[in-house]
Amino acid sequence: MSNPLQQTIEALAKEKGIEPDVVITAIEEAVATASRKYYKTGENLKTRFNMETGQVDLFALKTVVDDVTDAATQIGLNDAREMYRPIYGDDVANSIEIGDEMEFPKPTEVLGRIAAQTAKQVIFQKVREAERENIFAEYNQQIGEVKNGTVKRFENGDIILEIGRVESVLPRKEQSRAESYAPADRVRVVIKGVNRSAKGPQIVVSRTDPALLIKLFEQEVPEIYDGTVMIRGAVREAGDRAKVAVFSRERDVDPVGACVGMKGTRVQSIIRELRGEKIDIVEWSEDPVQFVTQAISPAKVQRVSIVSDEDKVMEVVVEDKQLSLAIGKKGQNVRLAAKLTGWKIDIKSEEEKRKEVEAQFGALEIGSSESAAEGETATAEGENATAEGENATAEGEAAAAEPAAATAEEPAKSE
């Protein structure tokens, strides 16, 4: 590009990360808008950027017709040929036919300052829209990726970060409570989403999303990066504790050992990045009992039993000394284990389980005693009923003897 306007277009396109054609189209539309406001003739005005001169040419388009009904947009066949004949010659003029569109140049120098200001606003608007679309398309494909950002400023508890050439927002709810930042601090974040807004695409990033933990492991552990070790699940309570379930595709590779690294070097670098957040790395298993046993780590489990397969409920029994460790601070350990495994976990100490069993046996003994007492009562009632029956039989025999005596006395009365 040789002329100054073309050089400016090229520089603007490079700065905004858009194609020069987008800027040229914006300029053409801007001049067309300004021209319609100036002329107000109802003509069909079109613009074209002249690559040779670096100027925007303005034309009024008219359709060639037999009978002109609108002089602003139509022209007669004879008039069109007469206008083109002295400029382009007989051959071009005679080739004009009904339905052709003809361009009639119009001056742009007369547009004035107001029109120029209108054109400037239109250009900026079109360039901004193109820039927003490019940013949205670029970062929408990078959701879940880890990026390095620089703290720029703070707005109502949110942190505005600069990632590359664009700004992103780290909302208060996506910030770890164990972390604090100052302007110009560098921070690694994971892209959580891209929202379209009136001000342009808003890139939302996070420091609490489990995706950040997974990506950090991928960067630190070569076995995860190449697919030898797989992360089957990750849960976090940012700033306090996290649990990661890993699985190895090869027998000879220990998934937990690969993630921990020699003397804990690999996991320690991740812990430092997360400002001291504790990370439990457990081995994933298809057997839910085995998986839950591993997930309760660092507590040692005595036994696990499935209470309900349908509702996914398990009962875990631990030693009395291990109960507080298994539950964790404010129930954190068991809560994360339940999220990781997808099972509801009921943790009990051996003492609690023993008391529960004794209470169940006690209830059974009470039930047996009550049943025996009820049996004895029933037997006594039966004996009473038998005695009553014998009495009734005796009374019946006595009643039968009385009529016999009366019969024996009747002959004496007849004598």
Coordinates of C-alpha atoms in Angstrom, one line a residue:
M1 CA 0.0 0.0 0.0
S2 CA 1.5 3.3 -1.1
N3 CA -0.9 6.2 -0.2
P4 CA -1.3 7.5 3.4
L5 CA -4.9 6.2 3.8
Q6 CA -4.0 2.7 2.8
Q7 CA -1.1 2.7 5.2
T8 CA -3.4 3.8 8.0
I9 CA -5.9 1.1 7.1
E10 CA -3.1 -1.5 7.2
A11 CA -1.8 -0.3 10.6
L12 CA -5.3 -0.2 12.1
A13 CA -6.1 -3.7 10.9
K14 CA -2.8 -5.0 12.4
E15 CA -3.4 -3.3 15.7
K16 CA -7.0 -4.6 16.1
G17 CA -6.2 -8.0 14.7
I18 CA -8.7 -7.8 11.8
E19 CA -8.5 -8.0 8.1
P20 CA -7.8 -4.8 6.1
D21 CA -10.9 -5.6 4.0
V22 CA -13.0 -5.2 7.1
V23 CA -11.6 -1.7 7.6
I24 CA -12.1 -0.8 3.9
T25 CA -15.8 -2.0 4.1
A26 CA -16.3 0.1 7.2
I27 CA -14.9 3.2 5.4
E28 CA -17.2 2.6 2.4
E29 CA -20.3 2.2 4.6
A30 CA -19.3 5.3 6.6
V31 CA -19.0 7.5 3.5
A32 CA -22.3 6.2 2.1
T33 CA -24.1 7.0 5.4
A34 CA -22.6 10.5 5.5
S35 CA -23.5 11.1 1.8
R36 CA -27.2 10.1 2.4
K37 CA -27.4 12.5 5.3
Y38 CA -25.9 15.3 3.1
Y39 CA -27.7 14.9 -0.2
K40 CA -31.2 13.7 1.0
T41 CA -32.3 13.2 -2.6
G42 CA -33.5 9.6 -2.3
E43 CA -30.9 8.4 -4.8
N44 CA -29.4 4.9 -4.5
L45 CA -25.9 6.0 -3.3
K46 CA -23.0 3.5 -3.4
T47 CA -19.3 3.9 -2.5
R48 CA -16.2 2.2 -3.7
F49 CA -12.7 2.4 -2.3
N50 CA -10.2 3.2 -5.0
M51 CA -7.0 1.2 -4.4
E52 CA -5.0 3.4 -6.8
T53 CA -5.9 6.8 -5.5
G54 CA -6.7 5.9 -1.9
Q55 CA -10.0 7.8 -2.2
V56 CA -13.6 6.7 -1.7
D57 CA -15.6 7.2 -4.8
L58 CA -19.3 8.0 -4.5
F59 CA -21.9 7.0 -7.2
A60 CA -25.6 7.3 -7.7
L61 CA -27.0 4.1 -9.2
K62 CA -29.8 4.4 -11.7
T63 CA -31.6 1.6 -13.5
V64 CA -32.2 1.9 -17.3
V65 CA -36.0 1.8 -18.1
D66 CA -38.4 2.6 -20.9
D67 CA -40.7 4.8 -18.9
V68 CA -39.1 6.8 -16.0
T69 CA -41.4 7.0 -13.0
D70 CA -38.7 7.9 -10.4
A71 CA -36.0 10.2 -11.6
A72 CA -33.9 9.6 -8.5
T73 CA -33.3 5.9 -9.2
Q74 CA -34.3 5.5 -12.9
I75 CA -33.1 6.8 -16.3
G76 CA -34.4 6.5 -19.8
L77 CA -32.6 4.4 -22.4
N78 CA -31.9 7.2 -24.8
D79 CA -30.7 9.5 -22.1
A80 CA -28.3 6.9 -20.7
R81 CA -26.8 6.3 -24.2
E82 CA -26.4 10.0 -24.8
M83 CA -24.6 10.5 -21.5
Y84 CA -22.2 7.6 -22.0
R85 CA -21.5 8.3 -25.7
P86 CA -19.1 11.3 -25.3
I87 CA -17.3 9.6 -22.4
Y88 CA -16.9 5.9 -23.4
G89 CA -17.7 6.0 -27.2
D90 CA -20.4 4.6 -29.4
D91 CA -19.7 1.0 -28.8
V92 CA -20.2 1.2 -25.0
A93 CA -23.2 3.6 -25.4
N94 CA -25.0 1.3 -27.9
S95 CA -24.4 -1.8 -25.6
I96 CA -26.6 -0.3 -22.8
E97 CA -29.9 -2.2 -22.5
I98 CA -33.1 -2.0 -20.5
G99 CA -32.5 -3.2 -16.9
D100 CA -28.8 -2.2 -16.7
E101 CA -27.5 -0.3 -13.7
M102 CA -25.5 2.8 -14.4
E103 CA -23.2 4.7 -12.1
F104 CA -23.2 8.5 -11.9
P105 CA -20.2 10.0 -10.0
K106 CA -21.0 12.5 -7.2
P107 CA -18.5 14.7 -5.4
T108 CA -17.5 13.9 -1.8
E109 CA -15.6 17.1 -1.1
V110 CA -18.8 18.9 -0.3
L111 CA -19.8 16.6 2.5
G112 CA -18.4 18.9 5.2
R113 CA -17.3 18.5 8.8
I114 CA -20.5 17.0 10.2
A115 CA -20.5 14.3 7.5
A116 CA -16.9 13.5 8.2
Q117 CA -17.7 13.2 12.0
T118 CA -20.5 10.8 11.1
A119 CA -18.2 8.8 8.9
K120 CA -15.6 8.6 11.7
Q121 CA -18.2 7.2 14.2
V122 CA -19.4 4.6 11.7
I123 CA -15.8 3.5 11.0
F124 CA -15.0 3.1 14.7
Q125 CA -18.3 1.2 15.4
K126 CA -17.7 -1.2 12.5
V127 CA -14.1 -1.8 13.5
R128 CA -15.1 -2.4 17.2
E129 CA -17.8 -4.9 16.1
A130 CA -15.3 -6.8 13.9
E131 CA -12.8 -6.8 16.7
R132 CA -15.4 -8.2 19.2
E133 CA -16.3 -11.0 16.8
N134 CA -12.7 -11.9 16.3
I135 CA -12.1 -12.0 20.1
F136 CA -15.2 -14.0 20.7
A137 CA -14.4 -16.6 18.0
E138 CA -10.8 -16.9 19.3
Y139 CA -11.4 -17.3 23.0
N140 CA -14.6 -19.3 22.7
Q141 CA -12.5 -22.1 21.4
Q142 CA -10.1 -21.8 24.3
I143 CA -12.6 -22.5 27.2
G144 CA -10.8 -24.8 29.7
E145 CA -7.3 -23.6 28.7
V146 CA -4.9 -22.1 31.2
K147 CA -3.6 -18.6 30.4
N148 CA -1.1 -16.2 32.0
G149 CA -2.6 -12.9 32.9
T150 CA -1.5 -9.6 34.6
V151 CA -3.5 -7.9 37.3
K152 CA -4.6 -4.5 35.8
R153 CA -7.2 -3.1 38.3
F154 CA -9.9 -4.0 40.8
E155 CA -13.6 -3.3 40.3
N156 CA -16.1 -4.0 43.1
G157 CA -14.3 -7.0 44.3
D158 CA -13.6 -8.4 40.8
I159 CA -10.1 -8.4 39.3
I160 CA -9.5 -7.2 35.8
L161 CA -6.7 -9.1 34.1
E162 CA -4.9 -8.5 30.9
I163 CA -4.5 -11.6 28.8
G164 CA -2.5 -10.9 25.7
R165 CA -4.2 -7.9 24.0
V166 CA -7.6 -8.3 25.7
E167 CA -9.0 -7.8 29.2
S168 CA -10.7 -10.5 31.2
V169 CA -12.6 -10.5 34.5
L170 CA -11.9 -12.7 37.5
P171 CA -15.1 -12.5 39.5
R172 CA -15.1 -12.5 43.3
K173 CA -16.8 -16.0 43.4
E174 CA -14.0 -17.4 41.2
Q175 CA -11.2 -16.2 43.5
S176 CA -9.5 -18.4 46.0
R177 CA -9.9 -17.1 49.6
A178 CA -6.3 -18.0 50.2
E179 CA -5.0 -15.6 47.6
S180 CA -4.5 -11.9 47.3
Y181 CA -3.1 -9.9 44.5
A182 CA -1.7 -6.4 43.7
P183 CA -1.6 -4.5 40.4
A184 CA 1.0 -5.9 37.9
D185 CA 1.0 -9.4 39.6
R186 CA 1.2 -12.3 37.2
V187 CA -1.4 -15.0 37.7
R188 CA -2.4 -18.2 35.9
V189 CA -6.1 -18.7 35.3
V190 CA -8.4 -21.0 33.4
I191 CA -10.8 -19.6 30.8
K192 CA -14.3 -20.4 32.1
G193 CA -16.5 -18.7 29.4
V194 CA -16.9 -15.9 27.0
N195 CA -20.0 -13.7 27.3
R196 CA -21.3 -11.3 24.6
S197 CA -22.1 -8.0 26.2
A198 CA -22.8 -4.4 25.1
K199 CA -19.1 -3.5 25.7
G200 CA -17.9 -6.5 23.7
P201 CA -16.9 -10.1 24.6
Q202 CA -16.3 -10.5 28.3
I203 CA -13.8 -13.2 29.0
V204 CA -14.5 -14.8 32.4
V205 CA -11.6 -16.6 34.1
S206 CA -11.4 -18.6 37.3
R207 CA -8.9 -19.7 40.0
T208 CA -11.3 -22.1 41.7
D209 CA -12.5 -24.3 38.8
P210 CA -11.2 -27.9 38.9
A211 CA -10.2 -27.5 35.3
L212 CA -7.3 -25.3 36.5
L213 CA -6.1 -28.2 38.7
I214 CA -6.4 -30.7 35.8
K215 CA -4.5 -28.4 33.4
L216 CA -1.7 -27.8 35.9
F217 CA -1.3 -31.6 36.3
E218 CA -1.2 -31.9 32.5
Q219 CA 1.6 -29.3 32.4
E220 CA 3.6 -30.8 35.3
V221 CA 3.2 -34.5 34.7
P222 CA 4.5 -35.9 31.3
E223 CA 2.6 -39.2 31.8
I224 CA -0.7 -37.3 31.9
Y225 CA 0.2 -35.1 28.9
D226 CA 1.0 -38.1 26.7
G227 CA -2.1 -40.1 27.9
T228 CA -0.3 -42.8 29.9
V229 CA -2.0 -41.6 33.1
M230 CA -5.6 -40.3 33.0
I231 CA -7.4 -38.0 35.4
R232 CA -10.8 -39.6 36.0
G233 CA -12.1 -36.8 38.3
A234 CA -11.1 -33.7 40.3
V235 CA -12.8 -31.8 43.0
R236 CA -11.8 -28.7 44.9
E237 CA -12.6 -26.4 47.8
A238 CA -10.3 -23.7 46.6
G239 CA -7.6 -22.6 49.1
D240 CA -8.1 -25.5 51.4
R241 CA -8.1 -29.0 49.8
A242 CA -8.5 -30.9 46.6
K243 CA -8.8 -34.5 45.5
V244 CA -7.7 -36.0 42.2
A245 CA -8.5 -39.5 41.0
V246 CA -6.0 -40.9 38.6
F247 CA -5.8 -44.1 36.5
S248 CA -2.9 -45.7 34.6
R249 CA -3.3 -47.4 31.2
E250 CA -0.1 -49.3 31.8
R251 CA 0.6 -51.8 34.5
D252 CA 4.2 -50.8 35.1
V253 CA 3.3 -47.1 35.7
D254 CA 2.1 -46.1 39.1
P255 CA -0.4 -43.3 38.6
V256 CA -0.2 -41.8 42.1
G257 CA 3.7 -41.9 42.0
A258 CA 3.8 -40.3 38.6
C259 CA 1.7 -37.4 39.8
V260 CA 3.6 -37.0 43.1
G261 CA 7.0 -37.1 41.4
M262 CA 10.4 -37.8 43.0
K263 CA 10.3 -36.5 46.5
G264 CA 7.0 -34.8 45.7
T265 CA 8.5 -32.3 43.3
R266 CA 5.7 -32.4 40.8
V267 CA 2.8 -32.0 43.1
Q268 CA 4.7 -29.4 45.2
S269 CA 5.0 -27.1 42.3
I270 CA 1.2 -27.3 41.8
I271 CA 0.6 -26.7 45.5
R272 CA 2.8 -23.6 45.3
E273 CA 0.9 -22.3 42.3
L274 CA -2.4 -22.8 44.3
R275 CA -0.9 -21.0 47.3
G276 CA -0.6 -24.0 49.6
E277 CA -3.8 -25.8 48.8
K278 CA -3.6 -29.5 50.0
I279 CA -3.9 -32.0 47.2
D280 CA -4.9 -35.7 47.8
I281 CA -4.0 -37.9 44.8
V282 CA -6.0 -41.2 44.9
E283 CA -6.1 -44.2 42.5
W284 CA -9.3 -44.6 40.6
S285 CA -11.0 -48.0 40.7
E286 CA -14.0 -49.6 38.9
D287 CA -15.0 -51.2 42.3
P288 CA -16.9 -48.5 44.2
V289 CA -15.9 -49.9 47.6
Q290 CA -12.3 -49.8 46.7
F291 CA -12.6 -46.3 45.2
V292 CA -14.4 -44.9 48.3
T293 CA -11.7 -46.5 50.5
Q294 CA -9.0 -44.7 48.5
A295 CA -11.0 -41.4 48.4
I296 CA -11.2 -41.2 52.2
S297 CA -7.4 -40.8 52.2
P298 CA -5.4 -39.8 54.3
A299 CA -7.7 -41.6 56.8
K300 CA -7.4 -45.4 57.1
V301 CA -10.6 -47.3 56.6
Q302 CA -11.5 -50.5 58.6
R303 CA -14.4 -51.7 56.5
V304 CA -16.9 -50.4 53.9
S305 CA -20.4 -51.7 53.3
I306 CA -22.9 -50.7 50.7
V307 CA -26.2 -49.6 52.3
S308 CA -28.1 -48.9 49.1
D309 CA -27.1 -49.5 45.5
E310 CA -30.0 -47.6 44.2
D311 CA -29.5 -44.5 46.3
K312 CA -25.6 -44.9 46.2
V313 CA -25.2 -44.9 49.9
M314 CA -22.1 -46.4 51.7
E315 CA -21.2 -46.9 55.3
V316 CA -17.6 -46.5 56.2
V317 CA -16.2 -47.6 59.6
V318 CA -12.8 -46.2 60.8
E319 CA -10.8 -46.5 64.0
D320 CA -11.8 -44.1 66.8
K321 CA -8.6 -42.2 66.4
Q322 CA -9.1 -41.8 62.6
L323 CA -12.7 -40.4 62.8
S324 CA -11.8 -36.7 62.9
L325 CA -9.2 -37.2 60.1
A326 CA -11.7 -39.1 57.9
I327 CA -14.4 -36.4 58.4
G328 CA -12.0 -33.5 58.0
K329 CA -12.3 -29.9 59.0
K330 CA -16.0 -29.0 59.0
G331 CA -16.7 -32.2 57.1
Q332 CA -14.4 -31.2 54.2
N333 CA -12.6 -34.5 53.6
V334 CA -15.7 -36.7 53.5
R335 CA -17.6 -34.0 51.4
L336 CA -14.9 -34.0 48.8
A337 CA -14.7 -37.8 48.8
A338 CA -18.4 -38.0 48.2
K339 CA -18.2 -35.5 45.3
L340 CA -15.3 -37.4 43.8
T341 CA -16.9 -40.8 44.0
G342 CA -20.5 -39.9 43.5
W343 CA -21.6 -41.9 46.6
K344 CA -23.2 -40.7 49.8
I345 CA -20.8 -41.6 52.5
D346 CA -21.8 -42.2 56.2
I347 CA -18.7 -42.4 58.4
K348 CA -18.8 -44.1 61.8
S349 CA -16.1 -44.9 64.4
E350 CA -15.8 -48.5 65.7
E351 CA -17.2 -47.4 69.0
E352 CA -20.3 -45.9 67.4
K353 CA -20.8 -49.0 65.3
R354 CA -20.4 -51.2 68.4
K355 CA -22.9 -49.2 70.3
E356 CA -25.3 -49.3 67.4
V357 CA -25.0 -53.1 67.1
E358 CA -25.5 -53.5 70.9
A359 CA -28.6 -51.4 70.7
Q360 CA -29.9 -53.6 67.9
F361 CA -29.2 -56.7 70.0
G362 CA -30.8 -55.1 73.0
A363 CA -33.9 -54.4 71.0
L364 CA -34.0 -58.0 69.8
E365 CA -33.7 -59.3 73.4
I366 CA -36.5 -57.0 74.6
G367 CA -38.6 -58.2 71.7
S368 CA -38.0 -61.8 72.7
S369 CA -38.8 -61.2 76.3
E370 CA -42.1 -59.5 75.4
S371 CA -43.0 -62.3 73.1
A372 CA -42.3 -64.9 75.9
A373 CA -44.4 -62.9 78.4
E374 CA -47.2 -62.7 75.9
G375 CA -47.0 -66.5 75.4
E376 CA -47.2 -67.1 79.2
T377 CA -50.2 -64.8 79.4
A378 CA -51.9 -66.5 76.6
T379 CA -51.3 -69.9 78.3
A380 CA -52.7 -68.7 81.6
E381 CA -55.8 -67.3 79.8
G382 CA -56.1 -70.7 78.1
E383 CA -56.0 -72.5 81.4
N384 CA -58.6 -70.1 82.8
A385 CA -60.8 -70.7 79.8
T386 CA -60.4 -74.5 80.4
A387 CA -61.4 -74.2 84.0
E388 CA -64.4 -72.0 83.1
G389 CA -65.4 -74.7 80.6
E390 CA -65.2 -77.4 83.3
N391 CA -67.4 -75.3 85.6
A392 CA -69.8 -74.8 82.8
T393 CA -69.9 -78.6 82.2
A394 CA -70.5 -79.3 85.9
E395 CA -73.4 -76.7 86.0
G396 CA -74.9 -78.4 83.0
E397 CA -74.8 -81.8 84.7
A398 CA -76.5 -80.4 87.7
A399 CA -79.2 -78.8 85.6
A400 CA -79.8 -82.1 83.9
A401 CA -80.2 -83.9 87.3
E402 CA -82.9 -81.4 88.5
P403 CA -85.5 -82.4 85.8
A404 CA -84.9 -86.0 86.6
A405 CA -85.7 -85.5 90.3
A406 CA -88.9 -83.6 89.4
T407 CA -90.1 -86.5 87.2
A408 CA -89.6 -88.9 90.0
E409 CA -91.8 -86.9 92.3
E410 CA -94.8 -86.6 89.9
P411 CA -96.2 -90.2 90.4
A412 CA -96.5 -89.6 94.2
K413 CA -98.7 -86.6 93.6
S414 CA -101.1 -88.6 91.4
E415 CA -101.7 -91.2 94.1

